[in-house]
CSV table of C-alpha atoms in Angstrom, one decimal:
chain,number,residue,atom,x,y,z
A,3,MET,CA,0.0,0.0,0.0
A,4,PRO,CA,1.3,3.5,-0.7
A,5,ASN,CA,2.3,5.6,2.3
A,6,SER,CA,0.0,8.6,2.1
A,7,HIS,CA,2.3,10.6,4.5
A,8,LEU,CA,5.2,10.4,2.0
A,9,GLN,CA,5.2,12.3,-1.3
A,10,PRO,CA,7.7,11.5,-4.0
A,11,SER,CA,10.3,14.2,-4.3
A,12,LEU,CA,11.7,15.6,-7.6
A,13,LYS,CA,15.1,14.3,-6.5
A,14,GLN,CA,13.7,10.8,-6.1
A,15,LEU,CA,12.1,11.0,-9.5
A,16,LYS,CA,15.4,12.1,-11.0
A,17,TYR,CA,17.1,9.1,-9.3
A,18,PHE,CA,14.4,6.8,-10.6
A,19,VAL,CA,14.9,8.0,-14.2
A,20,ALA,CA,18.7,7.7,-14.0
A,21,VAL,CA,18.5,4.1,-12.8
A,22,ALA,CA,15.8,3.3,-15.4
A,23,HIS,CA,18.0,4.6,-18.2
A,24,THR,CA,21.2,2.8,-17.1
A,25,LEU,CA,19.7,-0.3,-15.4
A,26,ASN,CA,22.7,-0.2,-13.2
A,27,PHE,CA,22.8,1.4,-9.7
A,28,ARG,CA,26.5,1.8,-9.7
A,29,ARG,CA,26.6,3.6,-13.0
A,30,ALA,CA,23.6,5.7,-12.2
A,31,SER,CA,25.1,6.8,-8.9
A,32,TYR,CA,28.3,7.8,-10.7
A,33,GLN,CA,26.3,10.0,-13.2
A,34,LEU,CA,24.4,11.6,-10.3
A,35,HIS,CA,27.5,12.2,-8.3
A,36,ILE,CA,26.1,10.5,-5.2
A,37,SER,CA,27.1,7.3,-3.4
A,38,GLN,CA,25.4,4.0,-4.4
A,39,PRO,CA,24.0,3.4,-0.9
A,40,THR,CA,22.4,6.9,-1.0
A,41,LEU,CA,20.8,6.1,-4.4
A,42,THR,CA,19.6,2.7,-3.3
A,43,ASN,CA,18.1,4.2,-0.1
A,44,GLN,CA,16.2,6.9,-2.1
A,45,ILE,CA,14.8,4.4,-4.6
A,46,VAL,CA,13.6,2.2,-1.7
A,47,LYS,CA,11.9,5.3,-0.1
A,48,LEU,CA,10.3,6.1,-3.4
A,49,GLU,CA,8.9,2.6,-3.8
A,50,GLU,CA,7.6,2.7,-0.2
A,51,SER,CA,5.8,6.0,-0.8
A,52,LEU,CA,4.2,4.7,-4.0
A,53,GLY,CA,3.5,1.2,-2.7
A,54,LEU,CA,5.0,-0.2,-5.8
A,55,THR,CA,8.1,-2.1,-6.9
A,56,LEU,CA,9.8,-0.1,-9.6
A,57,PHE,CA,12.8,-2.4,-10.3
A,58,GLU,CA,13.4,-6.1,-10.4
A,59,ARG,CA,16.8,-6.9,-8.9
A,60,SER,CA,18.6,-10.2,-9.3
A,61,ARG,CA,22.1,-11.5,-9.6
A,62,ASN,CA,21.8,-11.0,-13.4
A,63,GLY,CA,21.2,-7.3,-13.0
A,64,THR,CA,18.5,-4.7,-12.7
A,65,MET,CA,15.4,-4.3,-14.9
A,66,LEU,CA,12.3,-2.2,-14.8
A,67,SER,CA,9.2,-3.8,-13.3
A,68,PRO,CA,5.9,-3.5,-15.3
A,69,ASP,CA,4.9,-0.7,-12.9
A,70,GLY,CA,8.3,1.0,-13.4
A,71,ARG,CA,7.8,0.9,-17.2
A,72,GLU,CA,4.4,2.4,-16.8
A,73,LEU,CA,5.6,5.3,-14.6
A,74,LEU,CA,8.8,6.1,-16.4
A,75,ASN,CA,7.3,8.4,-19.1
A,76,HIS,CA,5.3,10.2,-16.4
A,77,ALA,CA,8.4,10.8,-14.3
A,78,GLU,CA,10.3,12.1,-17.3
A,79,HIS,CA,7.5,14.5,-18.2
A,80,ILE,CA,7.4,15.9,-14.6
A,81,LEU,CA,11.1,16.5,-14.7
A,82,GLN,CA,11.0,18.2,-18.1
A,83,THR,CA,8.1,20.4,-16.9
A,84,MET,CA,10.0,21.5,-13.9
A,85,THR,CA,13.1,22.2,-16.0
A,86,GLU,CA,11.0,24.4,-18.3
A,87,PHE,CA,9.4,26.1,-15.2
A,88,GLN,CA,12.8,26.9,-13.8
A,89,SER,CA,14.1,28.2,-17.1
A,90,VAL,CA,11.1,30.5,-17.6
A,91,ALA,CA,11.3,31.8,-14.0
A,92,ARG,CA,15.1,32.5,-14.4
A,93,GLU,CA,14.5,34.4,-17.6
A,94,LEU,CA,11.7,36.5,-16.1
A,95,ALA,CA,13.9,37.3,-13.1
A,96,GLN,CA,17.2,37.9,-14.8
A,97,GLY,CA,16.6,38.3,-18.5
A,98,PRO,CA,18.0,35.9,-21.1
A,99,LYS,CA,21.6,34.9,-20.7
A,100,THR,CA,22.2,32.4,-23.4
A,101,THR,CA,22.9,31.7,-27.1
A,102,PHE,CA,19.9,30.9,-29.3
A,103,LYS,CA,20.2,29.2,-32.7
A,104,LEU,CA,18.4,31.4,-35.2
A,105,GLY,CA,17.5,30.2,-38.7
A,106,ILE,CA,16.6,32.6,-41.5
A,107,PRO,CA,16.4,32.4,-45.3
A,108,PRO,CA,19.3,33.8,-47.3
A,109,THR,CA,16.9,36.0,-49.2
A,110,LEU,CA,16.1,37.8,-45.9
A,111,GLY,CA,18.8,37.5,-43.3
A,112,PRO,CA,21.6,39.7,-44.7
A,113,TYR,CA,19.1,42.5,-45.5
A,114,LEU,CA,17.1,42.4,-42.2
A,115,LEU,CA,19.4,41.3,-39.3
A,116,PRO,CA,22.0,44.2,-39.6
A,117,PHE,CA,19.1,46.6,-38.8
A,118,VAL,CA,17.8,44.5,-35.9
A,119,LEU,CA,20.5,42.6,-34.0
A,120,PRO,CA,22.6,45.6,-32.9
A,121,GLN,CA,19.6,47.1,-31.1
A,122,LEU,CA,18.6,43.8,-29.6
A,123,HIS,CA,22.2,43.5,-28.2
A,124,GLN,CA,21.8,46.9,-26.5
A,125,LEU,CA,18.5,45.7,-24.9
A,126,TYR,CA,19.8,42.2,-23.9
A,127,ASP,CA,23.6,42.4,-23.5
A,128,LYS,CA,23.9,38.8,-22.5
A,129,LEU,CA,21.8,37.5,-25.4
A,130,LYS,CA,23.6,36.0,-28.4
A,131,PHE,CA,22.3,34.5,-31.7
A,132,TYR,CA,24.1,31.8,-33.7
A,133,VAL,CA,22.6,32.6,-37.1
A,134,ARG,CA,22.4,30.0,-39.9
A,135,GLU,CA,20.8,30.6,-43.3
A,136,SER,CA,18.8,28.0,-45.1
A,137,ALA,CA,15.7,27.6,-47.3
A,138,PRO,CA,12.3,27.8,-45.5
A,139,SER,CA,11.5,24.0,-45.9
A,140,GLU,CA,14.9,23.2,-44.4
A,141,LEU,CA,14.3,25.7,-41.6
A,142,HIS,CA,11.0,24.0,-40.7
A,143,THR,CA,12.7,20.6,-40.6
A,144,GLY,CA,15.5,22.0,-38.5
A,145,LEU,CA,13.2,23.6,-36.0
A,146,TYR,CA,11.4,20.2,-35.6
A,147,LYS,CA,14.7,18.4,-35.0
A,148,GLY,CA,16.1,21.0,-32.6
A,149,ASP,CA,18.8,22.4,-35.0
A,150,TYR,CA,17.2,25.8,-34.4
A,151,ASP,CA,15.6,27.3,-31.4
A,152,LEU,CA,13.6,29.8,-33.5
A,153,ILE,CA,13.3,30.8,-37.1
A,154,ILE,CA,12.3,33.7,-39.2
A,155,SER,CA,10.5,32.5,-42.3
A,156,PRO,CA,7.7,33.3,-44.7
A,157,LEU,CA,4.3,32.9,-43.1
A,158,ALA,CA,2.9,31.0,-46.0
A,159,GLY,CA,3.7,27.3,-45.6
A,160,MET,CA,4.5,27.5,-41.9
A,161,PRO,CA,3.5,24.3,-40.1
A,162,ASN,CA,0.5,24.6,-37.8
A,163,ASP,CA,2.1,23.1,-34.8
A,164,PHE,CA,4.7,25.9,-34.4
A,165,ILE,CA,4.0,28.9,-32.3
A,166,VAL,CA,4.0,31.7,-34.9
A,167,GLU,CA,4.3,35.5,-34.4
A,168,PRO,CA,3.8,37.5,-37.6
A,169,LEU,CA,6.4,40.3,-37.9
A,170,PHE,CA,6.0,42.3,-41.1
A,171,THR,CA,5.0,42.3,-44.7
A,172,GLU,CA,7.6,43.0,-47.4
A,173,PRO,CA,6.9,44.1,-51.0
A,174,LEU,CA,8.5,42.5,-54.0
A,175,LYS,CA,9.9,45.0,-56.6
A,176,LEU,CA,10.1,44.4,-60.3
A,177,VAL,CA,13.7,45.1,-61.5
A,178,LEU,CA,14.5,45.7,-65.1
A,179,SER,CA,17.7,46.4,-67.1
A,180,SER,CA,18.1,50.1,-67.7
A,181,GLU,CA,18.0,49.2,-71.5
A,182,HIS,CA,14.6,47.4,-71.2
A,183,PRO,CA,11.8,49.1,-73.1
A,184,MET,CA,9.7,49.6,-69.9
A,185,SER,CA,12.6,51.0,-67.9
A,186,LYS,CA,11.2,54.5,-67.9
A,187,ASP,CA,8.0,53.5,-66.2
A,188,VAL,CA,7.5,53.6,-62.4
A,189,LEU,CA,4.3,51.6,-62.6
A,190,ILE,CA,4.0,48.7,-65.1
A,191,GLU,CA,0.6,47.7,-66.5
A,192,PRO,CA,0.0,44.0,-65.6
A,193,LYS,CA,-0.8,43.2,-69.2
A,194,HIS,CA,2.6,44.3,-70.3
A,195,LEU,CA,4.2,41.5,-68.2
A,196,ARG,CA,2.7,38.9,-70.6
A,197,GLY,CA,5.5,37.1,-72.5
A,198,GLN,CA,8.2,38.8,-70.5
A,199,ARG,CA,11.2,36.7,-69.4
A,200,ILE,CA,11.4,36.5,-65.6
A,201,LEU,CA,14.4,35.2,-63.7
A,202,THR,CA,14.2,33.6,-60.2
A,203,LEU,CA,16.0,31.5,-57.7
A,204,GLU,CA,16.2,27.7,-57.5
A,205,ASP,CA,13.0,26.0,-56.5
A,206,LYS,CA,14.2,25.0,-53.0
A,207,HIS,CA,13.4,28.6,-52.1
A,208,HIS,CA,9.8,29.7,-51.1
A,209,PHE,CA,10.6,32.8,-53.1
A,210,HIS,CA,10.8,30.7,-56.3
A,211,HIS,CA,7.2,29.4,-55.9
A,212,GLN,CA,5.8,32.9,-55.2
A,213,VAL,CA,7.4,34.2,-58.4
A,214,LEU,CA,6.1,31.2,-60.3
A,215,ASP,CA,2.6,32.0,-59.2
A,216,ILE,CA,3.0,35.6,-60.3
A,217,CYS,CA,4.2,34.5,-63.7
A,218,ASN,CA,1.4,32.1,-64.2
A,219,GLU,CA,-1.2,34.7,-63.3
A,220,LEU,CA,0.3,37.4,-65.5
A,221,GLY,CA,1.4,35.3,-68.4
A,222,ALA,CA,5.1,35.9,-67.9
A,223,GLU,CA,7.7,33.3,-68.8
A,224,LEU,CA,9.7,31.9,-65.9
A,225,GLN,CA,13.3,31.2,-67.1
A,226,ARG,CA,13.8,27.7,-65.5
A,227,ASP,CA,17.1,27.2,-67.4
A,228,TYR,CA,18.6,30.2,-65.8
A,229,GLU,CA,17.7,30.0,-62.1
A,230,GLY,CA,19.9,32.0,-59.8
A,231,THR,CA,21.7,30.7,-56.7
A,232,SER,CA,21.4,34.0,-54.9
A,233,LEU,CA,19.7,37.4,-55.1
A,234,ASP,CA,23.0,38.9,-56.2
A,235,THR,CA,23.3,36.5,-59.2
A,236,LEU,CA,19.7,37.4,-60.2
A,237,ARG,CA,20.6,41.1,-60.1
A,238,GLN,CA,23.7,40.5,-62.3
A,239,MET,CA,21.7,38.5,-64.8
A,240,VAL,CA,19.1,41.3,-65.0
A,241,VAL,CA,22.0,43.8,-65.6
A,242,MET,CA,23.1,41.6,-68.6
A,243,GLY,CA,19.7,41.8,-70.1
A,244,MET,CA,18.8,38.1,-69.6
A,245,GLY,CA,15.4,39.0,-68.2
A,246,ALA,CA,13.5,40.9,-65.5
A,247,ALA,CA,13.3,39.8,-61.8
A,248,PHE,CA,11.2,40.3,-58.8
A,249,LEU,CA,13.5,41.2,-55.9
A,250,PRO,CA,12.5,41.6,-52.2
A,251,GLY,CA,12.1,45.2,-51.0
A,252,LEU,CA,14.6,44.7,-48.2
A,253,TYR,CA,17.2,43.5,-50.7
A,254,VAL,CA,16.6,46.6,-52.9
A,255,HIS,CA,16.8,48.9,-49.9
A,256,SER,CA,20.0,47.3,-48.6
A,257,GLU,CA,22.0,46.6,-51.8
A,258,MET,CA,20.8,48.8,-54.6
A,259,HIS,CA,21.6,52.3,-53.5
A,260,VAL,CA,22.6,53.7,-56.9
A,261,PRO,CA,21.3,51.2,-59.5
A,262,GLU,CA,22.5,53.0,-62.6
A,263,SER,CA,22.2,49.9,-64.8
A,264,LEU,CA,18.9,48.8,-63.3
A,265,HIS,CA,15.4,50.2,-63.0
A,266,VAL,CA,13.1,49.4,-60.0
A,267,CYS,CA,9.4,49.6,-60.5
A,268,GLU,CA,6.1,48.0,-59.4
A,269,ILE,CA,3.0,46.5,-61.1
A,270,LYS,CA,0.1,48.9,-61.3
A,271,ASN,CA,-2.7,48.2,-58.8
A,272,LYS,CA,-1.2,44.9,-58.0
A,273,PRO,CA,1.1,44.9,-54.9
A,274,ILE,CA,3.1,41.7,-54.6
A,275,LEU,CA,3.9,40.9,-51.0
A,276,ARG,CA,5.4,38.3,-48.7
A,277,GLN,CA,4.8,38.0,-45.0
A,278,HIS,CA,7.5,37.0,-42.5
A,279,ALA,CA,7.1,35.5,-39.0
A,280,LEU,CA,9.1,34.4,-36.0
A,281,ALA,CA,8.4,30.8,-35.1
A,282,TRP,CA,9.4,28.3,-32.4
A,283,ARG,CA,8.4,24.9,-31.0
A,284,ASN,CA,5.4,25.0,-28.7
A,285,THR,CA,7.5,23.0,-26.1
A,286,SER,CA,10.3,25.5,-26.0
A,287,PRO,CA,11.2,26.4,-22.4
A,288,SER,CA,12.0,29.9,-23.7
A,289,ARG,CA,8.6,30.5,-25.3
A,290,VAL,CA,7.6,33.3,-22.9
A,291,PHE,CA,10.8,35.2,-23.8
A,292,PHE,CA,10.3,34.5,-27.5
A,293,ARG,CA,7.0,36.3,-27.5
A,294,GLU,CA,8.7,39.3,-25.9
A,295,LEU,CA,11.4,39.0,-28.5
A,296,ALA,CA,8.9,39.0,-31.4
A,297,ASP,CA,7.5,42.3,-30.0
A,298,ARG,CA,11.0,43.7,-29.8
A,299,PHE,CA,11.6,42.7,-33.5
A,300,ARG,CA,8.4,44.5,-34.5
A,301,ARG,CA,9.3,47.6,-32.6
A,302,ILE,CA,12.8,47.8,-34.0
A,303,ILE,CA,11.7,47.1,-37.6
A,304,LYS,CA,9.0,49.7,-37.4
A,305,ALA,CA,11.5,52.3,-36.1
A,306,ARG,CA,14.2,51.5,-38.7
A,307,LEU,CA,12.5,50.0,-41.7
A,308,SER,CA,8.9,51.3,-41.8
A,309,HIS,CA,9.6,53.1,-45.1
A,310,VAL,CA,10.4,49.7,-46.7
A,311,VAL,CA,8.1,47.1,-45.0
A,312,GLU,CA,4.7,47.2,-43.2
A,313,VAL,CA,5.0,46.0,-39.6
A,314,HIS,CA,2.3,43.6,-38.3
A,315,THR,CA,0.2,45.1,-35.5
A,316,LEU,CA,-1.4,42.9,-32.9
């Protein structure tokens, strides 16, 4: 019978999980930095408080009992929940003091982060980001696997089981060679895009599929044989007259200060936009701070880039 006067402690649950994983009291005590008699005594007390036998012990070794197997996942869940609770409490009390792995597409990162990270560092001087660039589909997979702690990625196509905070909407600009017949126009009639050669990135990028949809809608011809590996290569191919390209507004703002050989324009009465969001796993122990971080991102972007993008308001 369980002893109602004794409640299992978190330390006892930690010891139980350690023995369950090693099935060896000596090895578990070494990992826990305690003596083997102390470990054995705490497991016995845990069994007495529960009124159950958690391990079967014999000369051949130690194994989990059926009751032990049933309780192991519950014990692990309790310990994980307590770890998350302590992490959130520490961040609330002291602020973040860690390095987060941040994933972002190469079509966005170099043109957004230089405007944001320096100010974040001023606000959180102990906070660091290890930034890696990858295509959105790879970012999603990496976030699932734990390769990233959080990602900034296009809102379209974001998995439903992530926690997602919309950040801003970015326009796509039509970029033509200065020798193109339409290079004198600020606004291009949609019908004039029919039959035009359009360059884009490789299809692993979400950006490719958005441009493909635009071409299909307007009757433009996507140049699949000349897909670029980066926005800079697209830009150079446009300069050489190989076609026109849709380029992100942040790229145009960051990299095309004096585009003598290029002309930047828009399609009349047809804004072409892409939305970006910050996302993280719903089990992340830092999820409370990540919501605060999303708000910081929006505030900084609004202060520094509101003439380029439209910041999402909650």
